[in-house]
Structure formats: structure tokens, C-alpha cells
Amino acid sequence: MYRLNLPPYPVKVVERENKQLIFDFLRRKYVALTPEEWVRQHFVHFLIDHKGYPQGLMGNEIELRMGEKRLRCDTLLYNKETQPKMIIEYKAPTIQLQQKTFDQISVYNLLLKVDYLIVSNGLQHYCCKMDYANQKYEFLKEIPDYQNL
């Protein structure tokens, strides 16, 4: 697969019916190994193992509804009251992070109104902190540790 700008972790990959699957420990099951999934699994492990994010407050592929439309957040972090705190959107390493990626995550945030938005393609990572009182956002220099959220 791809070399990422994220720490390695003990990846669990299996092959079934000529398809490679990677273990998603948040969903507790094997899922199709796509380039985007490769990024997701590495990024989630990075947050938990290196930034102190609680595994129990994270979820992958969370469905949202906007009228009749169904959307899926790649990863959500909840606070202890189970309210969404952070949305994380992933792209494959071959996909450049562009305005449309930020537009996509902004649509999710219209529904959730979280404090933090992150986009990553495994090579580049952008995190912004929302400031709703002043109707602006600030790009952070690095992904914050959980204790600093």
C-alpha cells in the first residue's frame, strides 16, 4: 500500500475471496482495503496511540441525514456527553486536498456544529478550530492532543 506521513501500527490485513481486507478496530470488523481506508486506519491509530484520543468516543462511517439525503462522516469524535466534537474526512494519498474536500466536511458540519474539522490524505493533514461566536475558524499548526481539545 502507500507510505504515509503517519506513524506505523501493527496492521491486520487478510485476503478473502480475492479481496484484501483491513481490520477496523472501531467497527470491530474487516473492511475493504482501499487507499482511503488505509489512511483512515492509520490516522485513527495515530489519534489513539499518539494523541490520547479515547477509542470509545470515536466512530467510523457515521451516517447523517439531511432531509432525504444520506451522508457518511468518515470518523467522528464525540465528547463524554456523546455530542459530536470533531469531524475527520479522509482521502486517498493520490488525491490532493482541495477546496471541495473542505466543502464536503463543511456540509457535515452544518448538521453537527463541531469544534474541530480535520482533513487528511495520509500525507497532508489540516485541522481547524471553529469559532462560532466570531464566525471564523483557525487552522492549527498540528493535530491537538485530546487533553487540549
CSV table of N, CA and C in Angstrom, one decimal, residues 13-141:
chain,number,residue,atom,x,y,z
A,13,VAL,N,-4.2,-7.3,8.0
A,13,VAL,CA,-4.8,-7.4,6.6
A,13,VAL,C,-4.9,-8.9,6.3
A,14,VAL,N,-6.1,-9.2,5.7
A,14,VAL,CA,-6.4,-10.6,5.3
A,14,VAL,C,-6.9,-10.6,3.9
A,15,GLU,N,-6.9,-11.7,3.2
A,15,GLU,CA,-7.4,-11.8,1.9
A,15,GLU,C,-8.6,-12.8,1.9
A,16,ARG,N,-9.7,-12.4,1.4
A,16,ARG,CA,-10.9,-13.2,1.4
A,16,ARG,C,-11.5,-13.0,0.0
A,17,GLU,N,-11.8,-14.1,-0.7
A,17,GLU,CA,-12.4,-14.1,-2.0
A,17,GLU,C,-11.7,-13.1,-2.9
A,18,ASN,N,-10.4,-13.2,-2.9
A,18,ASN,CA,-9.5,-12.4,-3.8
A,18,ASN,C,-9.6,-10.9,-3.5
A,19,LYS,N,-10.0,-10.6,-2.3
A,19,LYS,CA,-10.1,-9.2,-1.9
A,19,LYS,C,-9.3,-9.0,-0.6
A,20,GLN,N,-8.5,-7.9,-0.6
A,20,GLN,CA,-7.8,-7.6,0.6
A,20,GLN,C,-8.7,-6.8,1.6
A,21,LEU,N,-8.7,-7.2,2.8
A,21,LEU,CA,-9.4,-6.5,3.9
A,21,LEU,C,-8.5,-6.1,5.0
A,22,ILE,N,-8.9,-5.0,5.6
A,22,ILE,CA,-8.1,-4.4,6.8
A,22,ILE,C,-9.0,-4.4,8.0
A,23,PHE,N,-8.5,-4.7,9.1
A,23,PHE,CA,-9.3,-4.7,10.3
A,23,PHE,C,-9.5,-3.3,10.8
A,24,ASP,N,-10.8,-2.9,11.0
A,24,ASP,CA,-11.2,-1.6,11.6
A,24,ASP,C,-11.5,-1.9,13.0
A,25,PHE,N,-10.7,-1.5,14.0
A,25,PHE,CA,-10.9,-1.9,15.3
A,25,PHE,C,-12.0,-1.0,16.0
A,26,LEU,N,-12.4,0.1,15.4
A,26,LEU,CA,-13.5,0.9,15.9
A,26,LEU,C,-14.9,0.2,15.5
A,27,ARG,N,-14.9,-0.3,14.3
A,27,ARG,CA,-16.1,-1.1,13.9
A,27,ARG,C,-16.1,-2.5,14.2
A,28,ARG,N,-14.9,-3.0,14.7
A,28,ARG,CA,-14.6,-4.4,15.1
A,28,ARG,C,-14.9,-5.4,14.0
A,29,LYS,N,-14.5,-5.0,12.8
A,29,LYS,CA,-14.7,-6.0,11.6
A,29,LYS,C,-13.7,-5.6,10.5
A,30,TYR,N,-13.5,-6.6,9.6
A,30,TYR,CA,-12.6,-6.4,8.5
A,30,TYR,C,-13.5,-5.6,7.4
A,31,VAL,N,-12.8,-4.7,6.8
A,31,VAL,CA,-13.5,-3.9,5.7
A,31,VAL,C,-12.5,-3.9,4.5
A,32,ALA,N,-13.1,-3.5,3.4
A,32,ALA,CA,-12.3,-3.5,2.1
A,32,ALA,C,-11.1,-2.6,2.3
A,33,LEU,N,-10.0,-3.0,1.9
A,33,LEU,CA,-8.7,-2.3,1.9
A,33,LEU,C,-8.6,-1.4,0.7
A,34,THR,N,-9.1,-0.2,0.8
A,34,THR,CA,-9.0,0.9,-0.2
A,34,THR,C,-7.9,1.8,0.2
A,35,PRO,N,-7.4,2.6,-0.7
A,35,PRO,CA,-6.4,3.7,-0.3
A,35,PRO,C,-6.9,4.6,0.8
A,36,GLU,N,-8.2,5.0,0.7
A,36,GLU,CA,-8.8,5.8,1.7
A,36,GLU,C,-8.9,5.1,3.1
A,37,GLU,N,-9.3,3.8,3.0
A,37,GLU,CA,-9.3,3.1,4.3
A,37,GLU,C,-8.0,2.9,4.9
A,38,TRP,N,-6.9,2.8,4.1
A,38,TRP,CA,-5.6,2.7,4.6
A,38,TRP,C,-5.2,4.0,5.4
A,39,VAL,N,-5.6,5.1,4.8
A,39,VAL,CA,-5.4,6.4,5.5
A,39,VAL,C,-6.2,6.4,6.8
A,40,ARG,N,-7.5,6.1,6.7
A,40,ARG,CA,-8.4,6.1,7.9
A,40,ARG,C,-7.8,5.3,9.1
A,41,GLN,N,-7.4,4.1,8.8
A,41,GLN,CA,-6.9,3.2,9.9
A,41,GLN,C,-5.6,3.8,10.5
A,42,HIS,N,-4.7,4.3,9.7
A,42,HIS,CA,-3.5,4.8,10.2
A,42,HIS,C,-3.8,6.1,11.0
A,43,PHE,N,-4.7,6.9,10.5
A,43,PHE,CA,-5.0,8.2,11.2
A,43,PHE,C,-5.7,7.9,12.6
A,44,VAL,N,-6.6,7.0,12.6
A,44,VAL,CA,-7.3,6.7,13.8
A,44,VAL,C,-6.3,6.1,14.9
A,45,HIS,N,-5.4,5.2,14.4
A,45,HIS,CA,-4.4,4.7,15.3
A,45,HIS,C,-3.5,5.8,15.8
A,46,PHE,N,-3.2,6.8,15.0
A,46,PHE,CA,-2.3,7.9,15.3
A,46,PHE,C,-3.0,8.7,16.4
A,47,LEU,N,-4.3,9.0,16.3
A,47,LEU,CA,-5.1,9.8,17.3
A,47,LEU,C,-5.1,9.0,18.6
A,48,ILE,N,-5.3,7.8,18.6
A,48,ILE,CA,-5.5,7.0,19.8
A,48,ILE,C,-4.1,6.7,20.5
A,49,ASP,N,-3.2,6.2,19.7
A,49,ASP,CA,-1.9,5.8,20.2
A,49,ASP,C,-0.9,7.0,20.5
A,50,HIS,N,-1.0,8.1,19.8
A,50,HIS,CA,-0.1,9.2,19.9
A,50,HIS,C,-0.7,10.5,20.4
A,51,LYS,N,-2.0,10.6,20.3
A,51,LYS,CA,-2.6,11.9,20.7
A,51,LYS,C,-3.6,11.7,21.9
A,52,GLY,N,-3.7,10.5,22.4
A,52,GLY,CA,-4.5,10.2,23.6
A,52,GLY,C,-6.0,10.3,23.4
A,53,TYR,N,-6.5,10.1,22.1
A,53,TYR,CA,-8.0,10.1,21.9
A,53,TYR,C,-8.6,8.8,22.4
A,54,PRO,N,-9.7,8.9,23.1
A,54,PRO,CA,-10.3,7.6,23.6
A,54,PRO,C,-11.0,6.9,22.5
A,55,GLN,N,-10.7,5.6,22.4
A,55,GLN,CA,-11.3,4.8,21.3
A,55,GLN,C,-12.8,4.7,21.5
A,56,GLY,N,-13.3,4.7,22.7
A,56,GLY,CA,-14.7,4.6,23.0
A,56,GLY,C,-15.5,5.8,22.6
A,57,LEU,N,-14.9,6.9,22.3
A,57,LEU,CA,-15.6,8.1,21.9
A,57,LEU,C,-15.4,8.4,20.4
A,58,MET,N,-14.9,7.4,19.6
A,58,MET,CA,-14.8,7.6,18.2
A,58,MET,C,-15.6,6.6,17.4
A,59,GLY,N,-16.0,7.0,16.2
A,59,GLY,CA,-16.8,6.1,15.4
A,59,GLY,C,-16.4,6.3,13.9
A,60,ASN,N,-16.4,5.3,13.1
A,60,ASN,CA,-16.1,5.4,11.7
A,60,ASN,C,-17.4,5.2,10.9
A,61,GLU,N,-17.5,5.8,9.8
A,61,GLU,CA,-18.6,5.7,8.8
A,61,GLU,C,-19.9,6.0,9.5
A,62,ILE,N,-20.0,7.2,10.1
A,62,ILE,CA,-21.2,7.6,10.8
A,62,ILE,C,-22.2,8.2,9.9
A,63,GLU,N,-23.4,7.7,9.8
A,63,GLU,CA,-24.4,8.2,8.9
A,63,GLU,C,-25.1,9.4,9.4
A,64,LEU,N,-25.3,10.4,8.5
A,64,LEU,CA,-26.0,11.6,8.8
A,64,LEU,C,-27.2,11.7,7.8
A,65,ARG,N,-28.2,12.4,8.2
A,65,ARG,CA,-29.3,12.6,7.3
A,65,ARG,C,-29.6,14.1,7.2
A,66,MET,N,-29.7,14.5,5.9
A,66,MET,CA,-30.0,15.9,5.6
A,66,MET,C,-31.3,15.9,4.7
A,67,GLY,N,-32.4,15.9,5.3
A,67,GLY,CA,-33.7,15.7,4.6
A,67,GLY,C,-33.7,14.3,4.1
A,68,GLU,N,-33.9,14.1,2.8
A,68,GLU,CA,-33.9,12.8,2.2
A,68,GLU,C,-32.4,12.2,1.9
A,69,LYS,N,-31.5,13.1,2.0
A,69,LYS,CA,-30.1,12.8,1.6
A,69,LYS,C,-29.4,12.1,2.8
A,70,ARG,N,-28.7,11.0,2.5
A,70,ARG,CA,-27.9,10.4,3.5
A,70,ARG,C,-26.4,10.6,3.2
A,71,LEU,N,-25.7,11.0,4.3
A,71,LEU,CA,-24.3,11.3,4.2
A,71,LEU,C,-23.6,10.4,5.2
A,72,ARG,N,-22.3,10.3,5.0
A,72,ARG,CA,-21.4,9.5,5.9
A,72,ARG,C,-20.2,10.2,6.3
A,73,CYS,N,-20.0,10.5,7.6
A,73,CYS,CA,-18.8,11.1,8.1
A,73,CYS,C,-17.7,9.9,8.1
A,74,ASP,N,-16.5,10.2,7.7
A,74,ASP,CA,-15.5,9.2,7.8
A,74,ASP,C,-15.2,8.8,9.2
A,75,THR,N,-15.0,9.8,10.1
A,75,THR,CA,-14.7,9.5,11.5
A,75,THR,C,-15.3,10.7,12.3
A,76,LEU,N,-16.0,10.3,13.4
A,76,LEU,CA,-16.5,11.3,14.3
A,76,LEU,C,-15.8,11.1,15.7
A,77,LEU,N,-15.5,12.1,16.4
A,77,LEU,CA,-15.1,12.1,17.8
A,77,LEU,C,-16.2,12.7,18.6
A,78,TYR,N,-16.6,12.0,19.6
A,78,TYR,CA,-17.7,12.6,20.5
A,78,TYR,C,-17.0,13.1,21.8
A,79,ASN,N,-17.8,13.9,22.5
A,79,ASN,CA,-17.3,14.3,23.8
A,79,ASN,C,-18.0,13.3,24.8
A,80,LYS,N,-17.7,13.5,26.1
A,80,LYS,CA,-18.2,12.5,27.1
A,80,LYS,C,-19.7,12.5,27.2
A,81,GLU,N,-20.4,13.5,26.7
A,81,GLU,CA,-21.9,13.6,26.7
A,81,GLU,C,-22.4,13.0,25.4
A,82,THR,N,-21.6,12.4,24.6
A,82,THR,CA,-21.8,11.8,23.3
A,82,THR,C,-22.4,12.8,22.3
A,83,GLN,N,-21.9,14.0,22.3
A,83,GLN,CA,-22.2,15.0,21.3
A,83,GLN,C,-21.0,15.1,20.4
A,84,PRO,N,-21.2,15.2,19.1
A,84,PRO,CA,-20.0,15.3,18.2
A,84,PRO,C,-19.1,16.5,18.5
A,85,LYS,N,-17.8,16.2,18.5
A,85,LYS,CA,-16.8,17.2,18.8
A,85,LYS,C,-15.9,17.5,17.7
A,86,MET,N,-15.6,16.5,16.8
A,86,MET,CA,-14.7,16.6,15.7
A,86,MET,C,-15.1,15.7,14.6
A,87,ILE,N,-15.0,16.3,13.4
A,87,ILE,CA,-15.3,15.5,12.1
A,87,ILE,C,-13.9,15.3,11.4
A,88,ILE,N,-13.7,14.1,11.0
A,88,ILE,CA,-12.4,13.8,10.2
A,88,ILE,C,-12.8,13.2,8.9
A,89,GLU,N,-12.3,13.8,7.8
A,89,GLU,CA,-12.5,13.4,6.5
A,89,GLU,C,-11.2,12.9,5.9
A,90,TYR,N,-11.3,11.7,5.2
A,90,TYR,CA,-10.1,11.2,4.6
A,90,TYR,C,-10.2,11.1,3.1
A,91,LYS,N,-9.1,11.2,2.4
A,91,LYS,CA,-8.9,11.0,1.0
A,91,LYS,C,-7.7,10.1,0.8
A,92,ALA,N,-7.7,9.4,-0.4
A,92,ALA,CA,-6.6,8.6,-0.7
A,92,ALA,C,-5.3,9.4,-0.8
A,93,PRO,N,-4.1,8.8,-0.6
A,93,PRO,CA,-2.9,9.6,-0.7
A,93,PRO,C,-2.7,10.2,-2.1
A,94,THR,N,-3.3,9.6,-3.1
A,94,THR,CA,-3.1,10.2,-4.5
A,94,THR,C,-4.1,11.3,-4.8
A,95,ILE,N,-5.0,11.6,-3.9
A,95,ILE,CA,-5.9,12.7,-4.1
A,95,ILE,C,-5.4,14.0,-3.4
A,96,GLN,N,-5.3,15.1,-4.1
A,96,GLN,CA,-4.9,16.3,-3.5
A,96,GLN,C,-6.0,16.9,-2.7
A,97,LEU,N,-5.7,17.4,-1.5
A,97,LEU,CA,-6.7,18.1,-0.7
A,97,LEU,C,-7.0,19.4,-1.3
A,98,GLN,N,-8.2,19.6,-1.7
A,98,GLN,CA,-8.6,20.8,-2.4
A,98,GLN,C,-9.9,21.5,-1.7
A,99,GLN,N,-10.3,22.5,-2.2
A,99,GLN,CA,-11.5,23.2,-1.6
A,99,GLN,C,-12.7,22.3,-1.5
A,100,LYS,N,-12.9,21.5,-2.5
A,100,LYS,CA,-14.1,20.6,-2.5
A,100,LYS,C,-14.1,19.6,-1.3
A,101,THR,N,-12.9,19.3,-0.8
A,101,THR,CA,-12.7,18.4,0.4
A,101,THR,C,-13.2,19.2,1.6
A,102,PHE,N,-12.9,20.5,1.7
A,102,PHE,CA,-13.3,21.3,2.8
A,102,PHE,C,-14.8,21.6,2.6
A,103,ASP,N,-15.3,21.8,1.4
A,103,ASP,CA,-16.7,22.0,1.2
A,103,ASP,C,-17.5,20.8,1.7
A,104,GLN,N,-17.0,19.6,1.4
A,104,GLN,CA,-17.7,18.4,1.9
A,104,GLN,C,-17.8,18.3,3.4
A,105,ILE,N,-16.7,18.5,4.1
A,105,ILE,CA,-16.7,18.4,5.5
A,105,ILE,C,-17.5,19.6,6.1
A,106,SER,N,-17.6,20.7,5.4
A,106,SER,CA,-18.4,21.8,5.9
A,106,SER,C,-19.9,21.5,5.8
A,107,VAL,N,-20.3,20.7,4.9
A,107,VAL,CA,-21.7,20.3,4.8
A,107,VAL,C,-22.1,19.4,6.0
A,108,TYR,N,-21.2,18.5,6.3
A,108,TYR,CA,-21.4,17.7,7.5
A,108,TYR,C,-21.5,18.6,8.8
A,109,ASN,N,-20.7,19.6,8.8
A,109,ASN,CA,-20.6,20.5,10.0
A,109,ASN,C,-21.9,21.4,10.1
A,110,LEU,N,-22.6,21.6,9.0
A,110,LEU,CA,-23.8,22.3,9.1
A,110,LEU,C,-24.8,21.6,10.0
A,111,LEU,N,-24.7,20.3,10.0
A,111,LEU,CA,-25.6,19.5,10.8
A,111,LEU,C,-25.1,19.3,12.2
A,112,LEU,N,-23.8,19.2,12.4
A,112,LEU,CA,-23.2,18.7,13.6
A,112,LEU,C,-22.6,19.9,14.5
A,113,LYS,N,-22.2,20.9,13.9
A,113,LYS,CA,-21.6,22.1,14.6
A,113,LYS,C,-20.5,21.7,15.6
A,114,VAL,N,-19.5,21.0,15.1
A,114,VAL,CA,-18.4,20.5,16.0
A,114,VAL,C,-17.4,21.6,16.2
A,115,ASP,N,-16.5,21.4,17.1
A,115,ASP,CA,-15.4,22.3,17.5
A,115,ASP,C,-14.2,22.2,16.5
A,116,TYR,N,-14.0,21.0,15.9
A,116,TYR,CA,-12.8,20.8,15.1
A,116,TYR,C,-13.1,20.1,13.8
A,117,LEU,N,-12.4,20.4,12.8
A,117,LEU,CA,-12.5,19.7,11.5
A,117,LEU,C,-11.1,19.3,11.1
A,118,ILE,N,-11.0,18.1,10.6
A,118,ILE,CA,-9.7,17.6,10.1
A,118,ILE,C,-9.9,17.0,8.8
A,119,VAL,N,-9.0,17.2,7.8
A,119,VAL,CA,-9.0,16.5,6.6
A,119,VAL,C,-7.5,16.0,6.4
A,120,SER,N,-7.4,14.8,5.9
A,120,SER,CA,-6.1,14.1,5.7
A,120,SER,C,-6.2,13.2,4.5
A,121,ASN,N,-5.1,13.2,3.7
A,121,ASN,CA,-4.9,12.2,2.7
A,121,ASN,C,-3.7,11.3,3.1
A,122,GLY,N,-3.4,11.3,4.4
A,122,GLY,CA,-2.3,10.5,4.9
A,122,GLY,C,-0.9,11.1,4.7
A,123,LEU,N,-0.8,12.1,3.8
A,123,LEU,CA,0.5,12.8,3.6
A,123,LEU,C,0.4,14.2,4.1
A,124,GLN,N,-0.8,14.8,3.9
A,124,GLN,CA,-1.0,16.1,4.5
A,124,GLN,C,-2.2,16.1,5.4
A,125,HIS,N,-2.2,16.9,6.5
A,125,HIS,CA,-3.2,16.9,7.4
A,125,HIS,C,-3.5,18.3,7.8
A,126,TYR,N,-4.8,18.7,7.7
A,126,TYR,CA,-5.2,20.0,8.1
A,126,TYR,C,-6.2,19.9,9.2
A,127,CYS,N,-6.1,20.8,10.2
A,127,CYS,CA,-7.0,20.8,11.3
A,127,CYS,C,-7.4,22.3,11.6
A,128,CYS,N,-8.7,22.5,11.7
A,128,CYS,CA,-9.1,23.9,12.0
A,128,CYS,C,-10.1,23.8,13.2
A,129,LYS,N,-9.9,24.8,14.0
A,129,LYS,CA,-10.8,25.0,15.2
A,129,LYS,C,-11.8,26.0,14.8
A,130,MET,N,-13.1,25.7,15.1
A,130,MET,CA,-14.2,26.6,14.8
A,130,MET,C,-14.4,27.6,15.9
A,131,ASP,N,-14.7,28.8,15.5
A,131,ASP,CA,-15.0,29.9,16.4
A,131,ASP,C,-16.4,30.4,16.0
A,132,TYR,N,-17.5,29.8,16.5
A,132,TYR,CA,-18.8,30.2,16.1
A,132,TYR,C,-19.2,31.6,16.6
A,133,ALA,N,-18.7,32.0,17.7
A,133,ALA,CA,-19.1,33.3,18.3
A,133,ALA,C,-18.6,34.4,17.4
A,134,ASN,N,-17.4,34.2,16.8
A,134,ASN,CA,-16.9,35.3,15.9
A,134,ASN,C,-17.0,34.9,14.4
A,135,GLN,N,-17.7,33.8,14.1
A,135,GLN,CA,-18.0,33.4,12.8
A,135,GLN,C,-16.7,33.2,11.9
A,136,LYS,N,-15.7,32.5,12.5
A,136,LYS,CA,-14.5,32.3,11.8
A,136,LYS,C,-13.9,30.9,12.2
A,137,TYR,N,-12.8,30.6,11.6
A,137,TYR,CA,-12.1,29.4,12.0
A,137,TYR,C,-10.6,29.7,12.0
A,138,GLU,N,-9.8,28.8,12.6
A,138,GLU,CA,-8.4,29.0,12.7
A,138,GLU,C,-7.7,27.7,12.4
A,139,PHE,N,-6.8,27.7,11.4
A,139,PHE,CA,-6.0,26.5,11.1
A,139,PHE,C,-5.0,26.3,12.1
A,140,LEU,N,-4.9,25.1,12.7
A,140,LEU,CA,-3.9,24.8,13.7
A,140,LEU,C,-2.6,24.3,13.1
A,141,LYS,N,-1.5,24.5,13.7
A,141,LYS,CA,-0.2,24.0,13.2
A,141,LYS,C,-0.1,22.5,13.3
